[in-house]
Short mmCIF file of C-alpha atoms and ligand atoms in Angstrom, two decimals:
data_model
loop_
_atom_site.label_atom_id
_atom_site.label_comp_id
_atom_site.label_asym_id
_atom_site.label_seq_id
_atom_site.Cartn_x
_atom_site.Cartn_y
_atom_site.Cartn_z
CA UNK O 1 -11.22 19.44 -19.10
CA UNK O 2 -9.67 17.90 -16.00
CA UNK O 3 -7.96 14.55 -16.57
CA UNK O 4 -6.47 11.99 -14.17
CA UNK O 5 -4.63 10.17 -16.96
CA UNK O 6 -1.02 9.20 -16.36
CA UNK O 7 1.91 7.31 -17.84
CA UNK O 8 4.33 4.77 -16.42
CA UNK O 9 7.33 3.36 -18.22
CA UNK O 10 6.16 5.10 -21.40
CA UNK O 11 2.74 3.38 -21.28
CA UNK O 12 -0.39 5.51 -21.03
CA UNK O 13 -3.28 4.95 -18.65
CA UNK O 14 -6.67 6.68 -18.73
CA UNK O 15 -6.75 6.93 -14.94
CA UNK O 16 -4.02 7.06 -12.29
CA UNK O 17 -6.02 4.91 -9.85
CA UNK O 18 -5.76 1.12 -9.84
CA UNK O 19 -5.90 -1.81 -7.42
CA UNK O 20 -3.02 -2.73 -5.13
CA UNK O 21 -1.65 -6.26 -5.50
CA UNK O 22 -3.56 -8.64 -3.24
CA UNK O 23 -6.94 -6.97 -3.57
CA UNK O 24 -9.49 -7.93 -6.26
CA UNK O 25 -6.86 -9.71 -8.32
CA UNK O 26 -6.72 -13.39 -7.34
CA UNK O 27 -8.76 -14.73 -10.27
CA UNK O 28 -9.37 -13.81 -13.92
CA UNK O 29 -12.94 -12.82 -13.01
CA UNK O 30 -11.70 -10.36 -10.40
CA UNK O 31 -9.06 -8.97 -12.75
CA UNK O 32 -11.61 -8.59 -15.56
CA UNK O 33 -13.88 -6.69 -13.15
CA UNK O 34 -11.10 -4.23 -12.26
CA UNK O 35 -10.30 -3.89 -15.97
CA UNK O 36 -13.94 -2.94 -16.71
CA UNK O 37 -14.13 -0.47 -13.80
CA UNK O 38 -12.95 3.14 -13.69
CA UNK O 39 -9.43 1.93 -12.75
CA UNK O 40 -6.66 2.79 -15.23
CA UNK O 41 -5.23 -0.73 -15.15
CA UNK O 42 -4.79 -3.69 -12.79
CA UNK O 43 -1.99 -5.58 -11.07
CA UNK O 44 -2.29 -9.32 -10.44
CA UNK O 45 -2.00 -11.01 -7.06
CA UNK O 46 1.70 -11.65 -6.52
CA UNK O 47 2.43 -14.92 -8.32
CA UNK O 48 4.88 -17.57 -7.23
CA UNK O 49 6.03 -20.27 -9.67
CA UNK O 50 3.40 -22.74 -8.45
CA UNK O 51 -0.08 -22.45 -6.94
CA UNK O 52 -0.14 -21.72 -3.19
CA UNK O 53 -3.13 -22.05 -0.88
CA UNK O 54 -1.63 -19.60 1.63
CA UNK O 55 -2.05 -19.39 5.40
CA UNK O 56 -5.01 -20.81 7.37
CA UNK O 57 -8.19 -18.70 7.74
CA UNK O 58 -9.24 -16.33 9.16
CA UNK O 59 -6.33 -14.47 7.55
CA UNK O 60 -7.80 -11.04 6.61
CA UNK O 61 -9.87 -8.75 8.81
CA UNK O 62 -11.27 -5.27 8.20
CA UNK O 63 -10.97 -3.10 11.31
CA UNK O 64 -12.28 0.45 11.91
CA UNK O 65 -9.13 2.27 10.76
CA UNK O 66 -7.95 -0.21 8.14
CA UNK O 67 -7.16 -3.87 7.85
CA UNK O 68 -4.84 -6.61 9.05
CA UNK O 69 -3.82 -9.58 6.91
CA UNK O 70 -1.63 -12.61 6.92
CA UNK O 71 -2.71 -14.20 3.65
CA UNK O 72 0.63 -15.98 3.14
CA UNK O 73 0.89 -15.44 -0.60
CA UNK O 74 -2.06 -17.52 -1.83
CA UNK O 75 -2.10 -17.39 -5.64
CA UNK O 76 -2.88 -19.43 -8.76
CA UNK O 77 0.75 -19.72 -9.89
CA UNK O 78 2.64 -17.77 -12.54
CA UNK O 79 1.22 -19.52 -15.63
CA UNK O 80 -2.38 -18.63 -14.70
CA UNK O 81 -1.71 -14.87 -14.60
CA UNK O 82 0.82 -14.78 -17.43
CA UNK O 83 -1.50 -16.72 -19.78
CA UNK O 84 -4.37 -14.34 -18.96
CA UNK O 85 -2.18 -11.30 -19.62
CA UNK O 86 -1.03 -12.77 -22.95
CA UNK O 87 -4.69 -13.28 -23.94
CA UNK O 88 -5.59 -9.72 -22.96
CA UNK O 89 -2.63 -8.36 -24.86
CA UNK O 90 -4.09 -9.87 -28.06
CA UNK O 91 -7.63 -8.72 -27.32
CA UNK O 92 -6.78 -5.21 -26.08
CA UNK O 93 -3.32 -4.35 -27.40
CA UNK O 94 -3.85 -0.67 -26.60
CA UNK O 95 -3.97 -1.34 -22.83
CA UNK O 96 -1.12 -2.23 -20.47
CA UNK O 97 -1.41 -4.33 -17.30
CA UNK O 98 0.94 -5.22 -14.44
CA UNK O 99 2.11 -8.69 -13.46
CA UNK O 100 3.21 -9.04 -9.81
CA UNK O 101 5.66 -11.83 -8.97
CA UNK O 102 8.10 -13.14 -6.39
CA UNK O 103 9.78 -16.50 -5.82
CA UNK O 104 9.92 -18.41 -2.56
CA UNK O 105 13.73 -18.23 -2.96
CA UNK O 106 16.12 -16.14 -5.06
CA UNK O 107 16.44 -19.09 -7.48
CA UNK O 108 12.67 -19.25 -7.89
CA UNK O 109 12.51 -15.48 -8.48
CA UNK O 110 15.07 -15.84 -11.28
CA UNK O 111 13.17 -18.79 -12.78
CA UNK O 112 9.97 -16.68 -12.79
CA UNK O 113 11.57 -13.57 -14.25
CA UNK O 114 13.40 -15.60 -16.91
CA UNK O 115 10.13 -17.10 -18.02
CA UNK O 116 8.47 -13.65 -18.12
CA UNK O 117 11.47 -12.43 -20.14
CA UNK O 118 11.16 -15.36 -22.57
CA UNK O 119 7.40 -14.85 -23.01
CA UNK O 120 5.64 -12.41 -25.34
CA UNK O 121 4.44 -10.36 -22.36
CA UNK O 122 4.75 -6.67 -23.21
CA UNK O 123 3.39 -5.13 -20.00
CA UNK O 124 4.95 -4.07 -16.72
CA UNK O 125 6.30 -6.49 -14.13
CA UNK O 126 6.32 -5.71 -10.40
CA UNK O 127 8.72 -7.73 -8.24
CA UNK O 128 7.29 -7.93 -4.72
CA UNK O 129 10.20 -7.44 -2.31
CA UNK O 130 7.98 -6.91 0.71
CA UNK O 131 5.58 -9.75 1.57
CA UNK O 132 5.46 -9.70 5.38
CA UNK O 133 3.47 -12.88 5.91
CA UNK O 134 5.30 -16.04 4.92
CA UNK O 135 6.44 -17.65 8.19
CA UNK O 136 10.24 -17.86 8.30
CA UNK O 137 10.76 -15.58 5.25
CA UNK O 138 11.84 -12.00 6.05
CA UNK O 139 10.72 -9.07 3.92
CA UNK O 140 13.42 -9.08 1.24
CA UNK O 141 13.78 -5.30 0.92
CA UNK O 142 14.67 -4.93 4.63
CA UNK O 143 17.90 -6.80 3.78
CA UNK O 144 19.84 -4.39 1.60
CA UNK O 145 22.64 -6.84 0.68
CA UNK O 146 20.18 -9.48 -0.50
CA UNK O 147 18.16 -6.86 -2.39
CA UNK O 148 21.20 -5.47 -4.16
CA UNK O 149 22.53 -8.86 -5.22
CA UNK O 150 19.08 -10.00 -6.33
CA UNK O 151 18.61 -6.92 -8.53
CA UNK O 152 22.16 -7.16 -9.84
CA UNK O 153 21.49 -10.70 -11.05
CA UNK O 154 18.00 -9.87 -12.38
CA UNK O 155 19.28 -7.10 -14.62
CA UNK O 156 21.83 -9.41 -16.25
CA UNK O 157 18.94 -11.07 -18.15
CA UNK O 158 15.74 -9.06 -17.62
CA UNK O 159 15.18 -6.40 -20.27
CA UNK O 160 11.45 -5.70 -19.90
CA UNK O 161 10.08 -2.84 -17.76
CA UNK O 162 10.42 -3.83 -14.11
CA UNK O 163 9.37 -2.18 -10.86
CA UNK O 164 9.65 -3.25 -7.23
CA UNK O 165 7.09 -3.26 -4.41
CA UNK O 166 8.69 -1.95 -1.24
CA UNK O 167 7.95 -2.25 2.44
CA UNK O 168 7.73 0.99 4.39
CA UNK O 169 11.03 2.32 5.74
CA UNK O 170 11.09 4.38 8.92
CA UNK O 171 14.55 5.90 9.10
CA UNK O 172 16.14 8.59 6.94
CA UNK O 173 19.36 6.60 6.69
CA UNK O 174 17.40 3.65 5.35
CA UNK O 175 15.80 5.90 2.70
CA UNK O 176 19.33 7.00 1.72
CA UNK O 177 20.72 3.47 1.63
CA UNK O 178 17.76 1.97 -0.23
CA UNK O 179 17.70 4.74 -2.83
CA UNK O 180 21.46 4.42 -3.41
CA UNK O 181 20.88 0.75 -4.28
CA UNK O 182 17.83 1.31 -6.48
CA UNK O 183 19.57 4.11 -8.38
CA UNK O 184 22.14 1.60 -9.67
CA UNK O 185 19.50 -0.21 -11.71
CA UNK O 186 17.25 0.58 -14.70
CA UNK O 187 14.06 0.22 -12.65
CA UNK O 188 10.87 1.55 -14.21
CA UNK O 189 9.18 2.24 -10.88
CA UNK O 190 9.16 1.65 -7.16
CA UNK O 191 5.82 1.08 -5.42
CA UNK O 192 5.60 2.56 -1.89
CA UNK O 193 4.26 0.94 0.27
CA UNK O 194 3.25 -2.59 1.07
CA UNK O 195 1.38 -3.13 4.35
CA UNK O 196 3.19 -2.16 7.57
CA UNK O 197 4.38 -5.62 8.56
CA UNK O 198 3.52 -7.54 11.68
CA UNK O 199 1.04 -5.37 13.51
CA UNK O 200 -1.28 -6.90 16.09
CA UNK O 201 -5.00 -6.14 16.36
CA UNK O 202 -6.99 -7.31 19.37
CA UNK O 203 -10.73 -7.55 20.03
CA UNK O 204 -11.72 -8.16 23.66
CA UNK O 205 -8.90 -10.52 24.65
CA UNK O 206 -8.23 -12.21 21.33
CA UNK O 207 -6.39 -11.63 18.09
CA UNK O 208 -8.50 -11.36 14.90
CA UNK O 209 -6.50 -13.47 12.42
CA UNK O 210 -5.20 -17.00 12.89
CA UNK O 211 -1.73 -17.16 11.26
CA UNK O 212 1.30 -16.16 13.33
CA UNK O 213 -0.86 -15.81 16.47
CA UNK O 214 -2.50 -12.70 15.08
CA UNK O 215 0.48 -10.76 13.67
CA UNK O 216 -0.22 -9.33 10.21
CA UNK O 217 0.30 -6.54 7.69
CA UNK O 218 -1.56 -3.32 8.47
CA UNK O 219 -3.28 -1.33 5.73
CA UNK O 220 -5.77 1.52 5.41
CA UNK O 221 -6.08 4.82 7.31
CA UNK O 222 -3.41 3.80 9.81
CA UNK O 223 -0.67 3.90 7.21
CA UNK O 224 -1.18 7.06 5.13
CA UNK O 225 1.51 9.21 6.82
CA UNK O 226 4.03 6.38 6.47
CA UNK O 227 3.04 5.79 2.84
CA UNK O 228 3.32 9.50 1.96
CA UNK O 229 6.71 9.73 3.67
CA UNK O 230 8.01 6.79 1.64
CA UNK O 231 6.63 8.12 -1.65
CA UNK O 232 8.19 11.53 -1.03
CA UNK O 233 11.49 10.25 0.37
CA UNK O 234 12.03 8.18 -2.77
CA UNK O 235 10.77 11.00 -5.01
CA UNK O 236 13.50 13.19 -3.50
CA UNK O 237 16.23 10.55 -3.88
CA UNK O 238 15.62 8.43 -6.99
CA UNK O 239 16.82 9.13 -10.51
CA UNK O 240 13.93 10.92 -12.23
CA UNK O 241 13.67 8.00 -14.67
CA UNK O 242 12.42 5.79 -11.80
CA UNK O 243 8.75 6.60 -11.32
CA UNK O 244 6.76 6.07 -8.13
CA UNK O 245 3.50 4.27 -7.45
CA UNK O 246 1.85 5.48 -4.24
CA UNK O 247 -0.04 2.95 -2.14
CA UNK O 248 -1.36 3.21 1.40
CA UNK O 249 -4.21 4.93 3.14
CA UNK O 250 -6.12 6.16 0.09
CA UNK O 251 -9.76 6.49 1.14
CA UNK O 252 -10.66 9.74 -0.65
CA UNK O 253 -9.72 11.97 -3.55
CA UNK O 254 -7.80 14.11 -1.09
CA UNK O 255 -5.63 11.11 -0.13
CA UNK O 256 -4.89 10.39 -3.81
CA UNK O 257 -4.10 14.10 -4.32
CA UNK O 258 -1.58 13.94 -1.45
CA UNK O 259 0.15 10.86 -2.89
CA UNK O 260 0.53 12.65 -6.24
CA UNK O 261 1.73 15.84 -4.52
CA UNK O 262 4.42 13.66 -2.87
CA UNK O 263 5.49 12.42 -6.30
CA UNK O 264 3.33 9.42 -7.22
CA UNK O 265 2.57 8.85 -10.92
CA UNK O 266 0.02 6.14 -10.13
CA UNK O 267 -2.02 5.54 -6.97
CA UNK O 268 -3.24 2.16 -5.73
CA UNK O 269 -6.20 1.16 -3.59
CA UNK O 270 -5.85 -1.81 -1.26
CA UNK O 271 -7.93 -1.81 1.91
CA UNK O 272 -10.39 0.77 0.52
CA UNK O 273 -11.04 -1.40 -2.54
CA UNK O 274 -11.53 -4.40 -0.28
CA UNK O 275 -13.96 -2.47 1.94
CA UNK O 276 -15.88 -0.42 -0.64
CA UNK O 277 -15.63 -2.48 -3.82
CA UNK O 278 -15.04 -1.31 -7.39
CA UNK O 279 -17.23 1.79 -6.96
CA UNK O 280 -14.31 3.25 -4.96
CA UNK O 281 -12.43 3.90 -8.22
CA UNK O 282 -15.22 6.12 -9.54
CA UNK O 283 -15.82 7.92 -6.25
CA UNK O 284 -12.18 8.67 -5.56
CA UNK O 285 -11.53 9.71 -9.17
CA UNK O 286 -14.49 12.12 -9.02
CA UNK O 287 -13.26 13.56 -5.71
CA UNK O 288 -9.74 13.97 -7.10
CA UNK O 289 -11.11 15.78 -10.18
CA UNK O 290 -13.11 18.20 -7.99
CA UNK O 291 -9.94 19.09 -6.06
CA UNK O 292 -8.00 19.56 -9.30
CA UNK O 293 -10.75 21.81 -10.71
CA UNK O 294 -10.82 23.94 -7.56
CA UNK O 295 -7.07 24.39 -7.77
CA UNK O 296 -6.97 24.97 -11.51
CA UNK O 297 -4.97 21.84 -12.35
CA UNK O 298 -5.78 20.13 -15.65
CA UNK O 299 -3.51 17.09 -15.37
CA UNK O 300 -1.73 15.38 -12.51
CA UNK O 301 1.58 16.58 -13.95
CA UNK O 302 0.54 20.13 -12.97
CA UNK O 303 1.07 19.30 -9.28
CA UNK O 304 2.86 15.95 -9.10
CA UNK O 305 5.82 16.14 -6.69
CA UNK O 306 5.20 19.82 -5.97
CA UNK O 307 4.75 19.46 -2.23
CA UNK O 308 5.36 22.78 -0.45
CA UNK O 309 7.78 23.06 2.47
CA UNK O 310 7.74 25.70 5.20
CA UNK O 311 10.53 28.19 4.44
CA UNK O 312 13.02 29.17 7.11
CA UNK O 313 12.68 32.82 8.02
O1 LIG X 401 -0.22 -12.64 0.63
C1 LIG X 401 0.09 -11.91 1.60
O2 LIG X 401 0.07 -12.32 2.78
C2 LIG X 401 0.56 -10.53 1.41
C3 LIG X 401 1.51 -10.18 0.48
BR1 LIG X 401 2.23 -11.37 -0.75
C4 LIG X 401 1.99 -8.84 0.45
O3 LIG X 401 2.85 -8.44 -0.35
N1 LIG X 401 1.46 -7.95 1.34
C5 LIG X 401 0.52 -8.32 2.24
O4 LIG X 401 0.07 -7.47 3.03
N2 LIG X 401 0.08 -9.62 2.26
#
């Protein structure tokens, strides 16, 4: 009776849970494993034009309340992921997958997106505007002028469904300004949030990751309130045609329920998938279904975005 199916950009997915870019998605084997799990779809590791080895190790550490990483965008290069997606599209035309990309410069981003546009790829593309870990490169979406001009150029040639991966914002004015920019474009979705950039985790007297003297993106339990705030702030502000993917702090079915209540149409697992493995998709889906049953909801559309506020007396 109860279903966690969803749709994004007009594509249907049997489950609203999937991996977050960066986790379980570096190689075809990892992607195939997510595809065969209870997840509704997968997103690839963010691809640059060419292969990158990333930052020196150790560069990811699980910690009690989450994780810290400074991977530095290691990936196999665009062709590796795009070729795999084109293969899958032939083999399983009924399913839709997400390609994550970003260039090391605006020019490289345009080169990548032009080649996705020119390809036969029919799925969704996610442009990562929020990698916090490449030394010397700021998170793009914290610079509103750069973001606006990048998107303006992209939509002169890109006609396929496109979403953007956002960093967390922490100020109401920034939610207003960011949404006013995104609302100018035919985006399919925004994904809130990437890791909270440049945290510092210390054990005894020492940092736990090597790059950037220990500074790295924070994920997991630490970030759920920030993630929910971003999902809901954009749900309140964006044109209804722009859907929202909720990412950050999803450890249980209750966490997924809260993301959907805040407006998310799809919910991604990052740190939890890294810590628990693929079984997390099944467990969290089952927990979400129990909550829906208890509340009498049959589909996620019955409660998506319907967060209650406390009325003034
Ligand atoms: O590879 C990374 O260091 C990384 C990326 Br691209 C990102 O978007 N978010 C993150 O936490 N790490």
